[in-house]
Amino acid sequence: MIVFLDESGVSLESNVVRTWAPKGQPVVLRQPWGHREKLSIIAAVSADRLFFRIYGQAIHAEQGVEFLDQLEREVGEPLLVGWDGISTHRAAVVKAY
């Protein structure tokens, strides 16, 4: 099965880099949420299916291998994976898998 795989992070926290305010008034960014929860998602998409897993921390090479192993067991056939070349995807543990 051919799948395209990637990871992403989501957060409720403001991601404002620049903003504006009237001259002489300080910029105030208010967040209605009182916490800074972050989630990481790894997902793979094929021609007709979507697979994903959600983590409460950053995704590292070990989690990538766990996801690939689970995915391969679920589809029951070898995978041809398309993904970008970030260091996590080129880690020794991923190459060994």
CSV table of N, CA, C and O in Angstrom, one decimal:
chain,number,residue,atom,x,y,z
A,1,MET,N,0.8,-1.2,0.0
A,1,MET,CA,0.0,0.0,0.0
A,1,MET,C,0.9,1.2,0.0
A,1,MET,O,1.9,1.3,0.7
A,2,ILE,N,0.5,2.2,-0.8
A,2,ILE,CA,1.3,3.5,-0.8
A,2,ILE,C,0.6,4.5,0.1
A,2,ILE,O,-0.6,4.7,0.1
A,3,VAL,N,1.4,5.0,1.1
A,3,VAL,CA,0.8,6.0,2.0
A,3,VAL,C,1.8,7.2,2.0
A,3,VAL,O,3.0,7.1,1.8
A,4,PHE,N,1.2,8.4,2.3
A,4,PHE,CA,1.9,9.6,2.5
A,4,PHE,C,1.8,9.9,4.0
A,4,PHE,O,0.7,9.9,4.5
A,5,LEU,N,2.9,10.2,4.7
A,5,LEU,CA,2.9,10.3,6.1
A,5,LEU,C,3.5,11.6,6.6
A,5,LEU,O,4.5,12.1,6.0
A,6,ASP,N,3.0,12.2,7.6
A,6,ASP,CA,3.6,13.4,8.2
A,6,ASP,C,3.1,13.6,9.6
A,6,ASP,O,2.2,13.0,10.0
A,7,GLU,N,3.8,14.5,10.3
A,7,GLU,CA,3.4,14.9,11.7
A,7,GLU,C,3.1,16.4,11.7
A,7,GLU,O,3.6,17.1,10.9
A,8,SER,N,2.3,16.7,12.7
A,8,SER,CA,2.0,18.1,13.0
A,8,SER,C,1.7,18.4,14.4
A,8,SER,O,1.3,17.4,15.1
A,9,GLY,N,1.9,19.6,14.9
A,9,GLY,CA,1.5,19.9,16.3
A,9,GLY,C,0.4,20.9,16.3
A,9,GLY,O,0.2,21.8,15.3
A,10,VAL,N,-0.5,20.8,17.2
A,10,VAL,CA,-1.6,21.8,17.4
A,10,VAL,C,-1.6,22.3,18.8
A,10,VAL,O,-1.2,21.6,19.7
A,11,SER,N,-2.1,23.5,19.0
A,11,SER,CA,-2.1,24.2,20.3
A,11,SER,C,-3.2,25.2,20.3
A,11,SER,O,-3.6,25.8,19.3
A,12,LEU,N,-3.7,25.5,21.5
A,12,LEU,CA,-4.6,26.5,21.7
A,12,LEU,C,-4.0,27.9,22.0
A,12,LEU,O,-4.6,28.9,22.0
A,13,GLU,N,-2.7,27.9,22.1
A,13,GLU,CA,-1.9,29.1,22.4
A,13,GLU,C,-1.8,30.0,21.2
A,13,GLU,O,-1.7,29.5,20.0
A,14,SER,N,-1.8,31.2,21.4
A,14,SER,CA,-1.7,32.2,20.3
A,14,SER,C,-0.4,32.1,19.6
A,14,SER,O,0.7,31.8,20.2
A,15,ASN,N,-0.4,32.2,18.3
A,15,ASN,CA,0.8,32.1,17.5
A,15,ASN,C,1.1,33.4,16.8
A,15,ASN,O,1.6,33.4,15.7
A,16,VAL,N,0.8,34.5,17.4
A,16,VAL,CA,1.1,35.8,16.9
A,16,VAL,C,2.5,36.2,16.9
A,16,VAL,O,3.1,36.1,18.0
A,17,VAL,N,3.1,36.5,15.8
A,17,VAL,CA,4.5,36.9,15.8
A,17,VAL,C,4.6,38.5,15.8
A,17,VAL,O,5.4,39.0,16.5
A,18,ARG,N,3.8,39.1,15.0
A,18,ARG,CA,3.7,40.6,15.0
A,18,ARG,C,2.3,41.0,15.0
A,18,ARG,O,1.4,40.3,14.6
A,19,THR,N,2.1,42.2,15.6
A,19,THR,CA,0.7,42.8,15.6
A,19,THR,C,0.9,44.3,15.7
A,19,THR,O,2.0,44.8,15.5
A,20,TRP,N,-0.2,45.0,15.8
A,20,TRP,CA,-0.1,46.5,15.9
A,20,TRP,C,-1.0,47.0,17.0
A,20,TRP,O,-1.9,46.2,17.5
A,21,ALA,N,-0.7,48.2,17.4
A,21,ALA,CA,-1.6,48.9,18.4
A,21,ALA,C,-1.4,50.4,18.1
A,21,ALA,O,-0.5,50.8,17.5
A,22,PRO,N,-2.4,51.1,18.6
A,22,PRO,CA,-2.3,52.6,18.4
A,22,PRO,C,-1.0,53.1,19.1
A,22,PRO,O,-0.6,52.6,20.1
A,23,LYS,N,-0.4,54.1,18.5
A,23,LYS,CA,0.8,54.7,19.0
A,23,LYS,C,0.7,55.1,20.5
A,23,LYS,O,-0.3,55.7,20.9
A,24,GLY,N,1.7,54.6,21.3
A,24,GLY,CA,1.7,54.9,22.7
A,24,GLY,C,0.9,53.9,23.5
A,24,GLY,O,0.9,54.0,24.8
A,25,GLN,N,0.2,53.0,22.9
A,25,GLN,CA,-0.5,52.0,23.7
A,25,GLN,C,0.1,50.6,23.6
A,25,GLN,O,0.4,50.2,22.5
A,26,PRO,N,0.3,49.9,24.7
A,26,PRO,CA,1.0,48.6,24.6
A,26,PRO,C,0.0,47.6,23.9
A,26,PRO,O,-1.2,47.7,24.0
A,27,VAL,N,0.7,46.6,23.3
A,27,VAL,CA,-0.1,45.5,22.7
A,27,VAL,C,-0.5,44.5,23.8
A,27,VAL,O,0.4,44.2,24.6
A,28,VAL,N,-1.7,44.2,23.8
A,28,VAL,CA,-2.2,43.2,24.8
A,28,VAL,C,-2.9,42.0,24.1
A,28,VAL,O,-3.8,42.2,23.3
A,29,LEU,N,-2.3,40.9,24.2
A,29,LEU,CA,-2.9,39.7,23.6
A,29,LEU,C,-3.5,38.9,24.7
A,29,LEU,O,-2.9,38.5,25.6
A,30,ARG,N,-4.8,38.6,24.5
A,30,ARG,CA,-5.6,37.9,25.5
A,30,ARG,C,-5.9,36.5,25.0
A,30,ARG,O,-6.3,36.3,23.9
A,31,GLN,N,-5.6,35.5,25.9
A,31,GLN,CA,-6.0,34.2,25.5
A,31,GLN,C,-7.1,33.7,26.5
A,31,GLN,O,-6.9,33.7,27.7
A,32,PRO,N,-8.2,33.4,26.0
A,32,PRO,CA,-9.3,32.9,26.9
A,32,PRO,C,-9.1,31.6,27.6
A,32,PRO,O,-9.7,31.3,28.5
A,33,TRP,N,-8.1,30.9,27.1
A,33,TRP,CA,-7.8,29.6,27.7
A,33,TRP,C,-6.7,29.7,28.7
A,33,TRP,O,-5.7,30.4,28.4
A,34,GLY,N,-6.9,29.2,29.8
A,34,GLY,CA,-5.9,29.3,30.9
A,34,GLY,C,-4.8,28.3,30.9
A,34,GLY,O,-4.0,28.2,31.8
A,35,HIS,N,-4.6,27.6,29.8
A,35,HIS,CA,-3.6,26.6,29.8
A,35,HIS,C,-2.9,26.5,28.4
A,35,HIS,O,-3.4,27.2,27.5
A,36,ARG,N,-1.8,25.8,28.3
A,36,ARG,CA,-1.1,25.7,27.1
A,36,ARG,C,-1.0,24.3,26.6
A,36,ARG,O,0.1,23.8,26.5
A,37,GLU,N,-2.1,23.6,26.4
A,37,GLU,CA,-2.0,22.3,26.0
A,37,GLU,C,-1.5,22.2,24.5
A,37,GLU,O,-1.9,23.0,23.7
A,38,LYS,N,-0.7,21.2,24.3
A,38,LYS,CA,-0.2,21.0,22.9
A,38,LYS,C,-0.4,19.5,22.6
A,38,LYS,O,-0.2,18.6,23.5
A,39,LEU,N,-0.7,19.2,21.4
A,39,LEU,CA,-0.9,17.8,21.0
A,39,LEU,C,0.0,17.7,19.7
A,39,LEU,O,0.1,18.6,18.9
A,40,SER,N,0.5,16.5,19.5
A,40,SER,CA,1.2,16.1,18.2
A,40,SER,C,0.4,15.0,17.6
A,40,SER,O,-0.1,14.1,18.2
A,41,ILE,N,0.3,15.1,16.2
A,41,ILE,CA,-0.5,14.2,15.5
A,41,ILE,C,0.4,13.6,14.4
A,41,ILE,O,1.1,14.4,13.7
A,42,ILE,N,0.4,12.3,14.2
A,42,ILE,CA,1.1,11.7,13.1
A,42,ILE,C,-0.1,11.0,12.3
A,42,ILE,O,-1.0,10.4,12.8
A,43,ALA,N,0.0,11.2,11.0
A,43,ALA,CA,-1.0,10.6,10.1
A,43,ALA,C,-0.5,10.1,8.8
A,43,ALA,O,0.6,10.6,8.3
A,44,ALA,N,-1.2,9.2,8.2
A,44,ALA,CA,-0.8,8.6,6.9
A,44,ALA,C,-2.1,8.6,6.1
A,44,ALA,O,-3.2,8.2,6.6
A,45,VAL,N,-2.0,8.9,4.8
A,45,VAL,CA,-3.2,8.8,4.0
A,45,VAL,C,-2.8,8.0,2.7
A,45,VAL,O,-1.7,8.1,2.2
A,46,SER,N,-3.7,7.1,2.4
A,46,SER,CA,-3.6,6.3,1.1
A,46,SER,C,-4.7,6.8,0.2
A,46,SER,O,-5.3,7.8,0.4
A,47,ALA,N,-4.8,6.1,-0.9
A,47,ALA,CA,-5.8,6.5,-1.9
A,47,ALA,C,-7.2,6.5,-1.3
A,47,ALA,O,-8.1,7.3,-1.8
A,48,ASP,N,-7.5,5.7,-0.3
A,48,ASP,CA,-8.9,5.6,0.2
A,48,ASP,C,-9.0,5.5,1.7
A,48,ASP,O,-10.1,5.3,2.2
A,49,ARG,N,-7.9,5.7,2.4
A,49,ARG,CA,-8.0,5.6,3.9
A,49,ARG,C,-7.1,6.6,4.5
A,49,ARG,O,-6.1,7.1,4.0
A,50,LEU,N,-7.5,7.0,5.8
A,50,LEU,CA,-6.7,7.9,6.6
A,50,LEU,C,-6.4,7.2,7.9
A,50,LEU,O,-7.3,6.6,8.6
A,51,PHE,N,-5.2,7.2,8.4
A,51,PHE,CA,-4.8,6.6,9.6
A,51,PHE,C,-4.1,7.7,10.4
A,51,PHE,O,-3.3,8.5,9.9
A,52,PHE,N,-4.3,7.8,11.7
A,52,PHE,CA,-3.7,8.8,12.5
A,52,PHE,C,-3.6,8.4,14.0
A,52,PHE,O,-4.3,7.4,14.4
A,53,ARG,N,-2.7,9.0,14.7
A,53,ARG,CA,-2.5,8.8,16.1
A,53,ARG,C,-2.1,10.1,16.8
A,53,ARG,O,-1.4,10.9,16.2
A,54,ILE,N,-2.6,10.3,18.0
A,54,ILE,CA,-2.5,11.6,18.7
A,54,ILE,C,-1.6,11.3,19.9
A,54,ILE,O,-1.8,10.4,20.7
A,55,TYR,N,-0.6,12.2,20.1
A,55,TYR,CA,0.3,12.1,21.3
A,55,TYR,C,0.2,13.4,22.1
A,55,TYR,O,0.0,14.5,21.5
A,56,GLY,N,0.5,13.3,23.4
A,56,GLY,CA,0.4,14.4,24.2
A,56,GLY,C,1.8,15.1,24.4
A,56,GLY,O,2.0,16.0,25.2
A,57,GLN,N,2.8,14.6,23.6
A,57,GLN,CA,4.1,15.2,23.6
A,57,GLN,C,4.6,15.2,22.2
A,57,GLN,O,4.0,14.7,21.3
A,58,ALA,N,5.8,15.7,22.0
A,58,ALA,CA,6.4,15.8,20.6
A,58,ALA,C,6.6,14.4,20.1
A,58,ALA,O,6.9,13.4,20.9
A,59,ILE,N,6.6,14.2,18.8
A,59,ILE,CA,6.8,13.0,18.2
A,59,ILE,C,8.2,12.8,17.8
A,59,ILE,O,8.8,13.7,17.1
A,60,HIS,N,8.9,11.7,18.2
A,60,HIS,CA,10.2,11.5,17.9
A,60,HIS,C,10.3,10.2,17.0
A,60,HIS,O,9.3,9.6,16.7
A,61,ALA,N,11.5,9.8,16.6
A,61,ALA,CA,11.7,8.7,15.7
A,61,ALA,C,11.0,7.4,16.3
A,61,ALA,O,10.4,6.6,15.5
A,62,GLU,N,11.1,7.2,17.6
A,62,GLU,CA,10.5,6.0,18.2
A,62,GLU,C,9.0,5.9,18.0
A,62,GLU,O,8.5,4.9,17.7
A,63,GLN,N,8.3,7.1,18.2
A,63,GLN,CA,6.9,7.1,17.9
A,63,GLN,C,6.6,6.9,16.5
A,63,GLN,O,5.6,6.3,16.1
A,64,GLY,N,7.4,7.4,15.6
A,64,GLY,CA,7.2,7.1,14.2
A,64,GLY,C,7.3,5.7,13.8
A,64,GLY,O,6.5,5.2,13.0
A,65,VAL,N,8.3,5.0,14.4
A,65,VAL,CA,8.4,3.5,14.2
A,65,VAL,C,7.2,2.8,14.7
A,65,VAL,O,6.6,1.9,14.1
A,66,GLU,N,6.7,3.2,15.9
A,66,GLU,CA,5.5,2.6,16.5
A,66,GLU,C,4.3,2.7,15.6
A,66,GLU,O,3.5,1.8,15.4
A,67,PHE,N,4.2,3.9,15.0
A,67,PHE,CA,3.1,4.2,14.1
A,67,PHE,C,3.2,3.4,12.9
A,67,PHE,O,2.2,2.8,12.4
A,68,LEU,N,4.4,3.3,12.3
A,68,LEU,CA,4.6,2.5,11.1
A,68,LEU,C,4.3,1.0,11.3
A,68,LEU,O,3.6,0.4,10.5
A,69,ASP,N,4.7,0.5,12.5
A,69,ASP,CA,4.5,-0.9,12.8
A,69,ASP,C,3.0,-1.2,13.0
A,69,ASP,O,2.5,-2.1,12.4
A,70,GLN,N,2.3,-0.3,13.7
A,70,GLN,CA,0.9,-0.4,13.9
A,70,GLN,C,0.1,-0.4,12.5
A,70,GLN,O,-0.8,-1.1,12.2
A,71,LEU,N,0.6,0.6,11.7
A,71,LEU,CA,-0.1,0.8,10.4
A,71,LEU,C,0.1,-0.5,9.5
A,71,LEU,O,-0.8,-0.9,8.9
A,72,GLU,N,1.3,-1.0,9.5
A,72,GLU,CA,1.6,-2.2,8.6
A,72,GLU,C,0.8,-3.4,9.1
A,72,GLU,O,0.3,-4.1,8.3
A,73,ARG,N,0.7,-3.5,10.4
A,73,ARG,CA,-0.1,-4.6,10.9
A,73,ARG,C,-1.6,-4.5,10.6
A,73,ARG,O,-2.3,-5.4,10.3
A,74,GLU,N,-2.1,-3.2,10.6
A,74,GLU,CA,-3.5,-3.0,10.3
A,74,GLU,C,-3.8,-3.2,8.9
A,74,GLU,O,-4.9,-3.8,8.6
A,75,VAL,N,-3.0,-2.7,8.0
A,75,VAL,CA,-3.3,-2.9,6.5
A,75,VAL,C,-2.9,-4.3,6.0
A,75,VAL,O,-3.5,-4.8,5.0
A,76,GLY,N,-2.0,-5.0,6.7
A,76,GLY,CA,-1.7,-6.4,6.4
A,76,GLY,C,-0.9,-6.6,5.1
A,76,GLY,O,-1.0,-7.6,4.5
A,77,GLU,N,-0.2,-5.5,4.7
A,77,GLU,CA,0.7,-5.6,3.6
A,77,GLU,C,1.8,-4.7,3.7
A,77,GLU,O,1.7,-3.7,4.5
A,78,PRO,N,2.9,-4.9,2.9
A,78,PRO,CA,4.0,-3.9,3.0
A,78,PRO,C,3.6,-2.5,2.6
A,78,PRO,O,2.7,-2.3,1.9
A,79,LEU,N,4.3,-1.5,3.2
A,79,LEU,CA,4.1,-0.1,2.9
A,79,LEU,C,5.1,0.5,2.0
A,79,LEU,O,6.3,0.2,2.2
A,80,LEU,N,4.7,1.4,1.2
A,80,LEU,CA,5.6,2.3,0.4
A,80,LEU,C,5.3,3.7,1.0
A,80,LEU,O,4.2,4.2,0.8
A,81,VAL,N,6.2,4.2,1.8
A,81,VAL,CA,5.9,5.5,2.5
A,81,VAL,C,6.6,6.7,1.8
A,81,VAL,O,7.8,6.6,1.5
A,82,GLY,N,5.7,7.7,1.6
A,82,GLY,CA,6.3,9.0,1.1
A,82,GLY,C,6.2,10.0,2.2
A,82,GLY,O,5.2,10.1,2.9
A,83,TRP,N,7.4,10.6,2.5
A,83,TRP,CA,7.4,11.6,3.6
A,83,TRP,C,8.6,12.5,3.3
A,83,TRP,O,9.4,12.2,2.5
A,84,ASP,N,8.6,13.6,4.0
A,84,ASP,CA,9.7,14.6,3.8
A,84,ASP,C,11.0,14.1,4.5
A,84,ASP,O,11.0,13.0,5.1
A,85,GLY,N,12.1,14.9,4.3
A,85,GLY,CA,13.4,14.4,4.8
A,85,GLY,C,13.9,15.0,6.1
A,85,GLY,O,15.1,15.1,6.3
A,86,ILE,N,13.0,15.2,7.0
A,86,ILE,CA,13.4,15.8,8.3
A,86,ILE,C,14.3,14.7,9.0
A,86,ILE,O,14.2,13.5,8.8
A,87,SER,N,15.1,15.1,10.0
A,87,SER,CA,16.0,14.2,10.7
A,87,SER,C,15.3,13.1,11.4
A,87,SER,O,15.8,12.0,11.4
A,88,THR,N,14.1,13.3,11.9
A,88,THR,CA,13.3,12.2,12.6
A,88,THR,C,13.1,11.1,11.6
A,88,THR,O,13.2,9.9,12.0
A,89,HIS,N,12.8,11.4,10.3
A,89,HIS,CA,12.5,10.3,9.4
A,89,HIS,C,13.7,9.6,8.9
A,89,HIS,O,13.7,8.6,8.3
A,90,ARG,N,14.9,10.2,9.1
A,90,ARG,CA,16.2,9.6,8.7
A,90,ARG,C,17.0,9.0,9.9
A,90,ARG,O,18.1,8.6,9.7
A,91,ALA,N,16.3,9.0,11.0
A,91,ALA,CA,17.0,8.5,12.2
A,91,ALA,C,17.4,7.0,12.1
A,91,ALA,O,16.7,6.2,11.3
A,92,ALA,N,18.4,6.5,12.8
A,92,ALA,CA,18.8,5.1,12.7
A,92,ALA,C,17.7,4.2,13.0
A,92,ALA,O,17.6,3.1,12.4
A,93,VAL,N,16.9,4.5,14.0
A,93,VAL,CA,15.9,3.5,14.4
A,93,VAL,C,14.8,3.4,13.3
A,93,VAL,O,14.3,2.3,13.1
A,94,VAL,N,14.6,4.4,12.6
A,94,VAL,CA,13.6,4.4,11.5
A,94,VAL,C,14.3,3.6,10.3
A,94,VAL,O,13.6,2.7,9.7
A,95,LYS,N,15.5,3.9,10.0
A,95,LYS,CA,16.2,3.1,8.9
A,95,LYS,C,16.2,1.7,9.2
A,95,LYS,O,16.1,0.8,8.4
A,96,ALA,N,16.5,1.3,10.5
A,96,ALA,CA,16.5,-0.1,10.9
A,96,ALA,C,15.2,-0.8,10.7
A,96,ALA,O,15.1,-2.0,10.4
A,97,TYR,N,14.1,-0.1,11.0
A,97,TYR,CA,12.8,-0.6,10.8
A,97,TYR,C,12.5,-0.9,9.4
A,97,TYR,O,12.0,-1.9,9.0
